[in-house]
């Protein structure tokens, strides 16, 4: 049997390679930090490059205080729990971390997951039934898309960050118009008005670094009597005045019913996710959410160290401030050089090649040349981003020094001129 599968898979793999979409992993031989040792291509001797493509927004991935806490917690709590939460996998630190996150967001309760992918995967099905509707931004993260697939509520998609489009689908869901999305037999769709409605959006969209219009979304939700769920993975800890994400940045803290997020980005970057919000929602998730019930507990060392990360970030604004200063400096310098930057304030800084016919090739050539200059960034092109919008996505960290950012800017200038981009 496998002969045939092998043939089919090889055919498909060749197609991926021919399309230039084959993903290669680059080997890092050091800890995750602004300057890393990378071996690439495969087998090449490792060299030091400046890392501008990680989600290590606050530099906590290698923070000495957190590493110390991690060592101590390993000694006290051991390496693993070998159980799901409700059998024998809950330690005091797991409960404490849940409390800490609720405090941080001023929410009623919190439930931990092994990842935000799991948090989203296990969110919708326990909360929404076939008579409900879920309304989702067209560019939402894959884990939201998958989570929604697993629930039986009717799904409505609105154009990315388009409030007219959102209002249209809200009306349709409320009026019960048969807006079947093509999944399953259309006639079996229940044309009655939706019972409960949930609007679901990323807080920050990872490819453009743009912020969801949460103030407008919350206002529409009030008008049409809907719940709001925000996945704030690209914002938790560093965005908003106290690091409470896009929800805080948009001034709607306390008005969003459910927030999901990750500890795998700014919060130390190990792993772990959570859902925080209304008490009954969290209680129901503890009863029914499948990634919580049927997947192992978050490692104790991650729970304990994440606690310390939240403490560190409530205790001081320094890292956030440094990150915002670094971001503003990089954005301004790149614009002055003439690069086509998507305007914004987020440390995701997309450098586009919109004015060039060969934008896809440029994104790859630029990334390769920058790597040669010691700057590690990744170029994205269709179908990861829309046609004509190929880009290099730069991610700034609080751990970058001004000298390191200056090096990146100088390399962009040199390589940009060589490739006739500026
Ligand atoms: C990164 C990300 C996730 C996945 O988080 P993990 O904890 O790594 O599973 C989910 N949603 C969004 C919006 C993300 O950016």
GROMACS .gro file of C-alpha atoms and ligand atoms in nm:
model
  437
    1UNK     CA    1   0.000   0.000   0.000
    2UNK     CA    2   0.260   0.255   0.105
    3UNK     CA    3   0.424   0.245  -0.242
    4UNK     CA    4   0.127   0.431  -0.380
    5UNK     CA    5   0.106   0.678  -0.093
    6UNK     CA    6   0.477   0.749  -0.133
    7UNK     CA    7   0.429   0.820  -0.501
    8UNK     CA    8   0.136   1.054  -0.435
    9UNK     CA    9   0.315   1.238  -0.157
   10UNK     CA   10   0.629   1.278  -0.366
   11UNK     CA   11   0.423   1.421  -0.651
   12UNK     CA   12   0.268   1.674  -0.418
   13UNK     CA   13   0.599   1.758  -0.251
   14UNK     CA   14   0.754   1.823  -0.593
   15UNK     CA   15   0.470   2.060  -0.675
   16UNK     CA   16   0.529   2.250  -0.352
   17UNK     CA   17   0.901   2.272  -0.435
   18UNK     CA   18   0.836   2.383  -0.794
   19UNK     CA   19   0.608   2.657  -0.667
   20UNK     CA   20   0.892   2.775  -0.445
   21UNK     CA   21   0.682   2.713  -0.134
   22UNK     CA   22   0.883   2.436   0.027
   23UNK     CA   23   0.958   2.532   0.385
   24UNK     CA   24   1.310   2.467   0.506
   25UNK     CA   25   1.401   2.485   0.871
   26UNK     CA   26   1.708   2.680   0.973
   27UNK     CA   27   1.906   2.533   1.256
   28UNK     CA   28   1.968   2.765   1.553
   29UNK     CA   29   2.258   2.654   1.769
   30UNK     CA   30   2.214   2.909   2.045
   31UNK     CA   31   1.935   3.029   2.273
   32UNK     CA   32   1.663   3.244   2.117
   33UNK     CA   33   1.783   3.605   2.141
   34UNK     CA   34   1.862   3.907   1.922
   35UNK     CA   35   2.192   3.757   1.808
   36UNK     CA   36   2.172   3.387   1.727
   37UNK     CA   37   2.401   3.124   1.574
   38UNK     CA   38   2.238   2.981   1.265
   39UNK     CA   39   2.344   2.696   1.040
   40UNK     CA   40   2.198   2.742   0.693
   41UNK     CA   41   2.179   2.597   0.436
   42UNK     CA   42   2.182   2.247   0.579
   43UNK     CA   43   2.527   2.141   0.693
   44UNK     CA   44   2.677   2.489   0.661
   45UNK     CA   45   2.899   2.613   0.937
   46UNK     CA   46   2.704   2.821   1.187
   47UNK     CA   47   2.734   3.198   1.190
   48UNK     CA   48   2.605   3.481   1.404
   49UNK     CA   49   2.311   3.677   1.261
   50UNK     CA   50   2.080   3.938   1.407
   51UNK     CA   51   1.736   3.794   1.453
   52UNK     CA   52   1.450   4.009   1.321
   53UNK     CA   53   1.191   3.737   1.268
   54UNK     CA   54   1.097   3.594   1.606
   55UNK     CA   55   0.797   3.667   1.828
   56UNK     CA   56   1.034   3.736   2.117
   57UNK     CA   57   0.889   4.088   2.141
   58UNK     CA   58   1.007   4.160   2.495
   59UNK     CA   59   1.324   3.955   2.494
   60UNK     CA   60   1.188   3.726   2.765
   61UNK     CA   61   1.286   3.406   2.581
   62UNK     CA   62   1.629   3.430   2.737
   63UNK     CA   63   1.570   3.661   3.032
   64UNK     CA   64   1.803   3.583   3.325
   65UNK     CA   65   1.534   3.629   3.595
   66UNK     CA   66   1.299   3.391   3.418
   67UNK     CA   67   1.569   3.132   3.366
   68UNK     CA   68   1.645   3.144   3.736
   69UNK     CA   69   1.278   3.095   3.821
   70UNK     CA   70   1.263   2.808   3.572
   71UNK     CA   71   1.560   2.632   3.735
   72UNK     CA   72   1.406   2.662   4.079
   73UNK     CA   73   1.065   2.546   3.967
   74UNK     CA   74   1.217   2.240   3.800
   75UNK     CA   75   1.371   2.146   4.134
   76UNK     CA   76   1.049   2.199   4.324
   77UNK     CA   77   0.778   2.086   4.082
   78UNK     CA   78   0.961   1.837   3.861
   79UNK     CA   79   0.966   1.815   3.485
   80UNK     CA   80   0.623   1.686   3.392
   81UNK     CA   81   0.282   1.601   3.534
   82UNK     CA   82   0.194   1.302   3.318
   83UNK     CA   83  -0.175   1.376   3.343
   84UNK     CA   84  -0.453   1.593   3.214
   85UNK     CA   85  -0.571   1.866   3.448
   86UNK     CA   86  -0.881   1.699   3.592
   87UNK     CA   87  -0.719   1.366   3.677
   88UNK     CA   88  -0.397   1.454   3.858
   89UNK     CA   89  -0.244   1.735   3.657
   90UNK     CA   90  -0.323   2.051   3.851
   91UNK     CA   91  -0.059   2.202   4.080
   92UNK     CA   92  -0.090   2.519   4.282
   93UNK     CA   93   0.110   2.706   4.018
   94UNK     CA   94  -0.147   2.622   3.749
   95UNK     CA   95  -0.426   2.769   3.960
   96UNK     CA   96  -0.207   3.066   4.052
   97UNK     CA   97  -0.128   3.137   3.690
   98UNK     CA   98  -0.497   3.124   3.604
   99UNK     CA   99  -0.568   3.370   3.884
  100UNK     CA  100  -0.283   3.593   3.774
  101UNK     CA  101  -0.410   3.606   3.416
  102UNK     CA  102  -0.765   3.690   3.535
  103UNK     CA  103  -0.619   3.970   3.746
  104UNK     CA  104  -0.410   4.096   3.457
  105UNK     CA  105  -0.710   4.119   3.223
  106UNK     CA  106  -0.964   4.204   3.495
  107UNK     CA  107  -1.169   3.903   3.390
  108UNK     CA  108  -1.372   3.656   3.597
  109UNK     CA  109  -1.178   3.337   3.530
  110UNK     CA  110  -0.911   3.176   3.314
  111UNK     CA  111  -0.834   2.829   3.181
  112UNK     CA  112  -0.489   2.718   3.066
  113UNK     CA  113  -0.409   2.513   2.757
  114UNK     CA  114  -0.088   2.371   2.614
  115UNK     CA  115  -0.107   2.630   2.339
  116UNK     CA  116  -0.329   2.904   2.202
  117UNK     CA  117  -0.395   2.675   1.909
  118UNK     CA  118  -0.558   2.441   2.159
  119UNK     CA  119  -0.738   2.726   2.335
  120UNK     CA  120  -0.900   2.825   2.005
  121UNK     CA  121  -0.947   2.464   1.898
  122UNK     CA  122  -1.142   2.394   2.215
  123UNK     CA  123  -1.336   2.719   2.250
  124UNK     CA  124  -1.625   2.724   2.007
  125UNK     CA  125  -1.772   2.376   2.023
  126UNK     CA  126  -1.856   2.380   2.397
  127UNK     CA  127  -2.010   2.730   2.379
  128UNK     CA  128  -2.199   2.739   2.048
  129UNK     CA  129  -2.477   2.513   1.916
  130UNK     CA  130  -2.637   2.471   1.572
  131UNK     CA  131  -2.891   2.742   1.648
  132UNK     CA  132  -2.608   2.992   1.716
  133UNK     CA  133  -2.391   3.191   1.476
  134UNK     CA  134  -2.021   3.266   1.476
  135UNK     CA  135  -1.896   3.563   1.277
  136UNK     CA  136  -1.529   3.562   1.185
  137UNK     CA  137  -1.283   3.803   1.019
  138UNK     CA  138  -1.161   3.670   0.683
  139UNK     CA  139  -0.798   3.689   0.797
  140UNK     CA  140  -0.834   3.520   1.135
  141UNK     CA  141  -0.563   3.282   1.251
  142UNK     CA  142  -0.572   2.918   1.138
  143UNK     CA  143  -0.651   2.801   1.492
  144UNK     CA  144  -0.970   3.011   1.500
  145UNK     CA  145  -1.069   2.875   1.161
  146UNK     CA  146  -1.011   2.519   1.281
  147UNK     CA  147  -1.188   2.579   1.613
  148UNK     CA  148  -1.492   2.711   1.428
  149UNK     CA  149  -1.487   2.410   1.195
  150UNK     CA  150  -1.528   2.187   1.499
  151UNK     CA  151  -1.844   2.360   1.620
  152UNK     CA  152  -2.191   2.329   1.477
  153UNK     CA  153  -2.288   2.696   1.482
  154UNK     CA  154  -2.353   2.866   1.150
  155UNK     CA  155  -2.044   3.043   1.026
  156UNK     CA  156  -2.042   3.389   0.870
  157UNK     CA  157  -1.725   3.550   0.737
  158UNK     CA  158  -1.678   3.927   0.710
  159UNK     CA  159  -1.424   4.109   0.495
  160UNK     CA  160  -1.105   4.180   0.684
  161UNK     CA  161  -1.161   4.464   0.935
  162UNK     CA  162  -1.455   4.589   0.724
  163UNK     CA  163  -1.721   4.714   0.963
  164UNK     CA  164  -1.985   4.749   0.690
  165UNK     CA  165  -1.935   4.387   0.602
  166UNK     CA  166  -1.948   4.289   0.970
  167UNK     CA  167  -2.271   4.480   1.017
  168UNK     CA  168  -2.420   4.311   0.711
  169UNK     CA  169  -2.353   3.962   0.842
  170UNK     CA  170  -2.471   4.062   1.191
  171UNK     CA  171  -2.801   4.170   1.034
  172UNK     CA  172  -2.820   3.849   0.837
  173UNK     CA  173  -2.751   3.637   1.142
  174UNK     CA  174  -3.012   3.831   1.342
  175UNK     CA  175  -3.273   3.821   1.067
  176UNK     CA  176  -3.202   3.458   1.001
  177UNK     CA  177  -3.140   3.496   0.630
  178UNK     CA  178  -3.014   3.171   0.480
  179UNK     CA  179  -2.654   3.270   0.417
  180UNK     CA  180  -2.516   2.921   0.388
  181UNK     CA  181  -2.143   2.929   0.334
  182UNK     CA  182  -2.128   2.634   0.101
  183UNK     CA  183  -2.040   2.374   0.358
  184UNK     CA  184  -2.284   2.087   0.365
  185UNK     CA  185  -2.628   2.078   0.205
  186UNK     CA  186  -2.765   2.432   0.181
  187UNK     CA  187  -3.128   2.337   0.221
  188UNK     CA  188  -3.070   2.186   0.562
  189UNK     CA  189  -2.962   2.527   0.685
  190UNK     CA  190  -3.191   2.663   0.948
  191UNK     CA  191  -3.318   3.001   0.821
  192UNK     CA  192  -3.443   3.111   1.162
  193UNK     CA  193  -3.267   3.397   1.347
  194UNK     CA  194  -2.955   3.295   1.531
  195UNK     CA  195  -3.003   3.241   1.904
  196UNK     CA  196  -2.660   3.354   2.026
  197UNK     CA  197  -2.398   3.527   1.815
  198UNK     CA  198  -2.023   3.540   1.869
  199UNK     CA  199  -1.794   3.774   1.678
  200UNK     CA  200  -1.442   3.637   1.661
  201UNK     CA  201  -1.127   3.825   1.563
  202UNK     CA  202  -0.753   3.836   1.600
  203UNK     CA  203  -0.651   4.141   1.806
  204UNK     CA  204  -0.349   4.199   1.583
  205UNK     CA  205  -0.316   4.044   1.238
  206UNK     CA  206   0.021   3.885   1.195
  207UNK     CA  207   0.099   3.958   0.831
  208UNK     CA  208   0.022   4.333   0.824
  209UNK     CA  209   0.063   4.410   1.195
  210UNK     CA  210  -0.271   4.590   1.178
  211UNK     CA  211  -0.498   4.618   1.480
  212UNK     CA  212  -0.859   4.496   1.482
  213UNK     CA  213  -1.112   4.781   1.516
  214UNK     CA  214  -1.218   4.648   1.851
  215UNK     CA  215  -1.395   4.966   1.964
  216UNK     CA  216  -1.620   4.953   1.658
  217UNK     CA  217  -1.662   4.577   1.685
  218UNK     CA  218  -1.771   4.607   2.047
  219UNK     CA  219  -2.016   4.886   1.956
  220UNK     CA  220  -2.167   4.674   1.678
  221UNK     CA  221  -2.182   4.375   1.911
  222UNK     CA  222  -2.384   4.583   2.156
  223UNK     CA  223  -2.616   4.705   1.885
  224UNK     CA  224  -2.683   4.353   1.753
  225UNK     CA  225  -2.659   4.175   2.086
  226UNK     CA  226  -2.354   3.961   2.012
  227UNK     CA  227  -2.061   3.833   2.218
  228UNK     CA  228  -1.704   3.928   2.124
  229UNK     CA  229  -1.404   3.697   2.130
  230UNK     CA  230  -1.052   3.829   2.065
  231UNK     CA  231  -0.736   3.625   2.010
  232UNK     CA  232  -0.464   3.862   2.130
  233UNK     CA  233  -0.161   3.638   2.071
  234UNK     CA  234   0.041   3.906   1.888
  235UNK     CA  235  -0.024   4.164   2.160
  236UNK     CA  236  -0.034   4.003   2.505
  237UNK     CA  237   0.230   4.143   2.736
  238UNK     CA  238   0.361   4.422   2.515
  239UNK     CA  239   0.081   4.602   2.336
  240UNK     CA  240  -0.146   4.852   2.508
  241UNK     CA  241  -0.028   5.071   2.793
  242UNK     CA  242  -0.001   4.790   3.048
  243UNK     CA  243   0.051   4.512   2.796
  244UNK     CA  244  -0.306   4.396   2.798
  245UNK     CA  245  -0.309   4.378   2.427
  246UNK     CA  246  -0.520   4.519   2.147
  247UNK     CA  247  -0.815   4.498   2.385
  248UNK     CA  248  -0.651   4.758   2.607
  249UNK     CA  249  -0.507   4.958   2.316
  250UNK     CA  250  -0.858   5.000   2.171
  251UNK     CA  251  -1.004   5.093   2.509
  252UNK     CA  252  -1.241   4.797   2.539
  253UNK     CA  253  -1.094   4.617   2.837
  254UNK     CA  254  -1.388   4.469   3.028
  255UNK     CA  255  -1.613   4.484   2.721
  256UNK     CA  256  -1.477   4.179   2.542
  257UNK     CA  257  -1.639   3.857   2.661
  258UNK     CA  258  -1.362   3.613   2.578
  259UNK     CA  259  -0.989   3.663   2.522
  260UNK     CA  260  -0.757   3.387   2.408
  261UNK     CA  261  -0.381   3.423   2.388
  262UNK     CA  262  -0.044   3.254   2.399
  263UNK     CA  263   0.258   3.244   2.626
  264UNK     CA  264   0.452   3.123   2.322
  265UNK     CA  265   0.526   3.471   2.189
  266UNK     CA  266   0.607   3.771   2.410
  267UNK     CA  267   0.551   3.591   2.743
  268UNK     CA  268   0.877   3.398   2.734
  269UNK     CA  269   0.804   3.210   2.416
  270UNK     CA  270   0.813   2.856   2.556
  271UNK     CA  271   0.453   2.749   2.504
  272UNK     CA  272   0.113   2.755   2.662
  273UNK     CA  273  -0.212   2.933   2.595
  274UNK     CA  274  -0.524   3.042   2.775
  275UNK     CA  275  -0.883   3.151   2.748
  276UNK     CA  276  -0.997   3.421   2.989
  277UNK     CA  277  -1.335   3.585   3.036
  278UNK     CA  278  -1.676   3.518   3.180
  279UNK     CA  279  -1.698   3.269   3.465
  280UNK     CA  280  -1.961   3.043   3.309
  281UNK     CA  281  -1.776   3.024   2.980
  282UNK     CA  282  -1.458   2.910   3.155
  283UNK     CA  283  -1.654   2.669   3.371
  284UNK     CA  284  -1.811   2.512   3.064
  285UNK     CA  285  -1.472   2.485   2.896
  286UNK     CA  286  -1.343   2.291   3.197
  287UNK     CA  287  -1.632   2.050   3.150
  288UNK     CA  288  -1.631   2.014   2.774
  289UNK     CA  289  -1.328   2.160   2.598
  290UNK     CA  290  -1.154   1.866   2.435
  291UNK     CA  291  -0.792   1.991   2.421
  292UNK     CA  292  -0.825   2.061   2.795
  293UNK     CA  293  -0.985   1.729   2.880
  294UNK     CA  294  -0.779   1.505   2.655
  295UNK     CA  295  -0.435   1.665   2.634
  296UNK     CA  296  -0.158   1.682   2.889
  297UNK     CA  297  -0.116   1.961   3.142
  298UNK     CA  298   0.109   2.257   3.071
  299UNK     CA  299   0.457   2.166   3.202
  300UNK     CA  300   0.509   2.294   3.559
  301UNK     CA  301   0.823   2.483   3.462
  302UNK     CA  302   0.621   2.679   3.206
  303UNK     CA  303   0.341   2.755   3.451
  304UNK     CA  304   0.583   2.878   3.718
  305UNK     CA  305   0.794   3.080   3.476
  306UNK     CA  306   0.492   3.234   3.304
  307UNK     CA  307   0.377   3.351   3.645
  308UNK     CA  308   0.709   3.528   3.686
  309UNK     CA  309   0.677   3.676   3.335
  310UNK     CA  310   0.334   3.824   3.420
  311UNK     CA  311   0.479   3.963   3.745
  312UNK     CA  312   0.771   4.116   3.562
  313UNK     CA  313   0.538   4.288   3.318
  314UNK     CA  314   0.295   4.421   3.574
  315UNK     CA  315   0.587   4.549   3.782
  316UNK     CA  316   0.742   4.768   3.515
  317UNK     CA  317   0.670   4.936   3.181
  318UNK     CA  318   1.038   4.947   3.083
  319UNK     CA  319   1.041   4.662   2.831
  320UNK     CA  320   0.721   4.779   2.664
  321UNK     CA  321   0.858   5.130   2.639
  322UNK     CA  322   1.185   5.007   2.493
  323UNK     CA  323   0.995   4.797   2.239
  324UNK     CA  324   0.779   5.090   2.131
  325UNK     CA  325   1.085   5.319   2.104
  326UNK     CA  326   1.273   5.059   1.898
  327UNK     CA  327   0.969   5.009   1.676
  328UNK     CA  328   0.912   5.380   1.615
  329UNK     CA  329   1.282   5.431   1.539
  330UNK     CA  330   1.296   5.143   1.290
  331UNK     CA  331   0.971   5.239   1.117
  332UNK     CA  332   1.076   5.603   1.080
  333UNK     CA  333   1.425   5.521   0.950
  334UNK     CA  334   1.293   5.273   0.694
  335UNK     CA  335   1.036   5.522   0.567
  336UNK     CA  336   1.302   5.789   0.536
  337UNK     CA  337   1.506   5.549   0.323
  338UNK     CA  338   1.207   5.519   0.091
  339UNK     CA  339   1.090   5.169   0.177
  340UNK     CA  340   0.723   5.087   0.137
  341UNK     CA  341   0.617   5.013   0.495
  342UNK     CA  342   0.262   4.934   0.602
  343UNK     CA  343   0.191   5.224   0.837
  344UNK     CA  344   0.119   5.143   1.197
  345UNK     CA  345   0.256   5.121   1.548
  346UNK     CA  346   0.303   4.748   1.596
  347UNK     CA  347   0.651   4.586   1.613
  348UNK     CA  348   0.549   4.372   1.316
  349UNK     CA  349   0.688   4.590   1.036
  350UNK     CA  350   0.604   4.465   0.685
  351UNK     CA  351   0.838   4.594   0.413
  352UNK     CA  352   0.646   4.563   0.086
  353UNK     CA  353   0.744   4.557  -0.281
  354UNK     CA  354   0.411   4.678  -0.415
  355UNK     CA  355   0.561   4.892  -0.690
  356UNK     CA  356   0.747   4.607  -0.854
  357UNK     CA  357   0.623   4.345  -1.097
  358UNK     CA  358   0.865   4.087  -0.964
  359UNK     CA  359   0.763   4.141  -0.602
  360UNK     CA  360   0.774   3.771  -0.512
  361UNK     CA  361   1.131   3.729  -0.640
  362UNK     CA  362   1.233   4.053  -0.476
  363UNK     CA  363   1.107   3.937  -0.137
  364UNK     CA  364   1.322   3.626  -0.167
  365UNK     CA  365   1.630   3.800  -0.311
  366UNK     CA  366   1.617   4.071  -0.046
  367UNK     CA  367   1.582   3.819   0.238
  368UNK     CA  368   1.873   3.616   0.100
  369UNK     CA  369   2.096   3.922   0.059
  370UNK     CA  370   2.004   4.049   0.405
  371UNK     CA  371   2.097   3.713   0.550
  372UNK     CA  372   2.436   3.746   0.379
  373UNK     CA  373   2.467   4.080   0.558
  374UNK     CA  374   2.392   3.910   0.888
  375UNK     CA  375   2.026   4.010   0.919
  376UNK     CA  376   1.784   3.724   0.959
  377UNK     CA  377   1.441   3.804   0.813
  378UNK     CA  378   1.191   3.606   0.607
  379UNK     CA  379   1.029   3.700   0.276
  380UNK     CA  380   0.664   3.607   0.223
  381UNK     CA  381   0.482   3.588  -0.108
  382UNK     CA  382   0.161   3.448  -0.259
  383UNK     CA  383  -0.028   3.246  -0.136
  384UNK     CA  384   0.089   3.333   0.217
  385UNK     CA  385   0.003   3.697   0.138
  386UNK     CA  386  -0.212   3.836  -0.148
  387UNK     CA  387  -0.062   3.862  -0.498
  388UNK     CA  388   0.138   4.181  -0.547
  389UNK     CA  389   0.190   4.217  -0.174
  390UNK     CA  390   0.506   4.015  -0.126
  391UNK     CA  391   0.703   4.140   0.167
  392UNK     CA  392   0.973   4.100   0.422
  393UNK     CA  393   0.819   4.091   0.766
  394UNK     CA  394   1.049   4.248   1.023
  395UNK     CA  395   0.976   4.191   1.390
  396UNK     CA  396   1.128   4.427   1.642
  397UNK     CA  397   1.214   4.328   1.999
  398UNK     CA  398   1.278   4.519   2.319
  399UNK     CA  399   1.599   4.316   2.340
  400UNK     CA  400   1.741   4.472   2.022
  401UNK     CA  401   1.999   4.739   2.095
  402UNK     CA  402   1.995   5.060   1.893
  403UNK     CA  403   2.324   4.946   1.736
  404UNK     CA  404   2.160   4.623   1.621
  405UNK     CA  405   1.867   4.810   1.472
  406UNK     CA  406   2.108   5.049   1.302
  407UNK     CA  407   2.288   4.749   1.151
  408UNK     CA  408   1.958   4.618   1.017
  409UNK     CA  409   1.871   4.958   0.870
  410UNK     CA  410   2.215   4.989   0.707
  411UNK     CA  411   2.183   4.639   0.561
  412UNK     CA  412   1.835   4.718   0.427
  413UNK     CA  413   1.974   5.032   0.263
  414UNK     CA  414   2.266   4.849   0.101
  415UNK     CA  415   2.061   4.551  -0.016
  416UNK     CA  416   1.766   4.768  -0.116
  417UNK     CA  417   1.988   4.977  -0.344
  418UNK     CA  418   2.153   4.667  -0.489
  419UNK     CA  419   1.810   4.524  -0.574
  420UNK     CA  420   1.689   4.867  -0.698
  421UNK     CA  421   1.407   4.875  -0.443
  422UNK     CA  422   1.510   5.220  -0.318
  423LIG     C1  423   0.070   3.234   1.728
  423LIG     C2  424  -0.077   3.240   1.729
  423LIG     C3  425  -0.155   3.134   1.777
  423LIG     C4  426  -0.093   3.005   1.820
  423LIG     O1  427  -0.036   3.015   1.945
  423LIG     P1  428   0.041   2.887   2.005
  423LIG     O2  429   0.036   2.909   2.152
  423LIG     O3  430   0.177   2.889   1.946
  423LIG     O4  431  -0.038   2.767   1.964
  423LIG     C5  432  -0.291   3.150   1.781
  423LIG     N1  433  -0.351   3.263   1.739
  423LIG     C6  434  -0.280   3.367   1.691
  423LIG     C7  435  -0.351   3.490   1.645
  423LIG     C8  436  -0.142   3.358   1.683
  423LIG     O5  437  -0.072   3.460   1.634
   0.00000   0.00000   0.00000
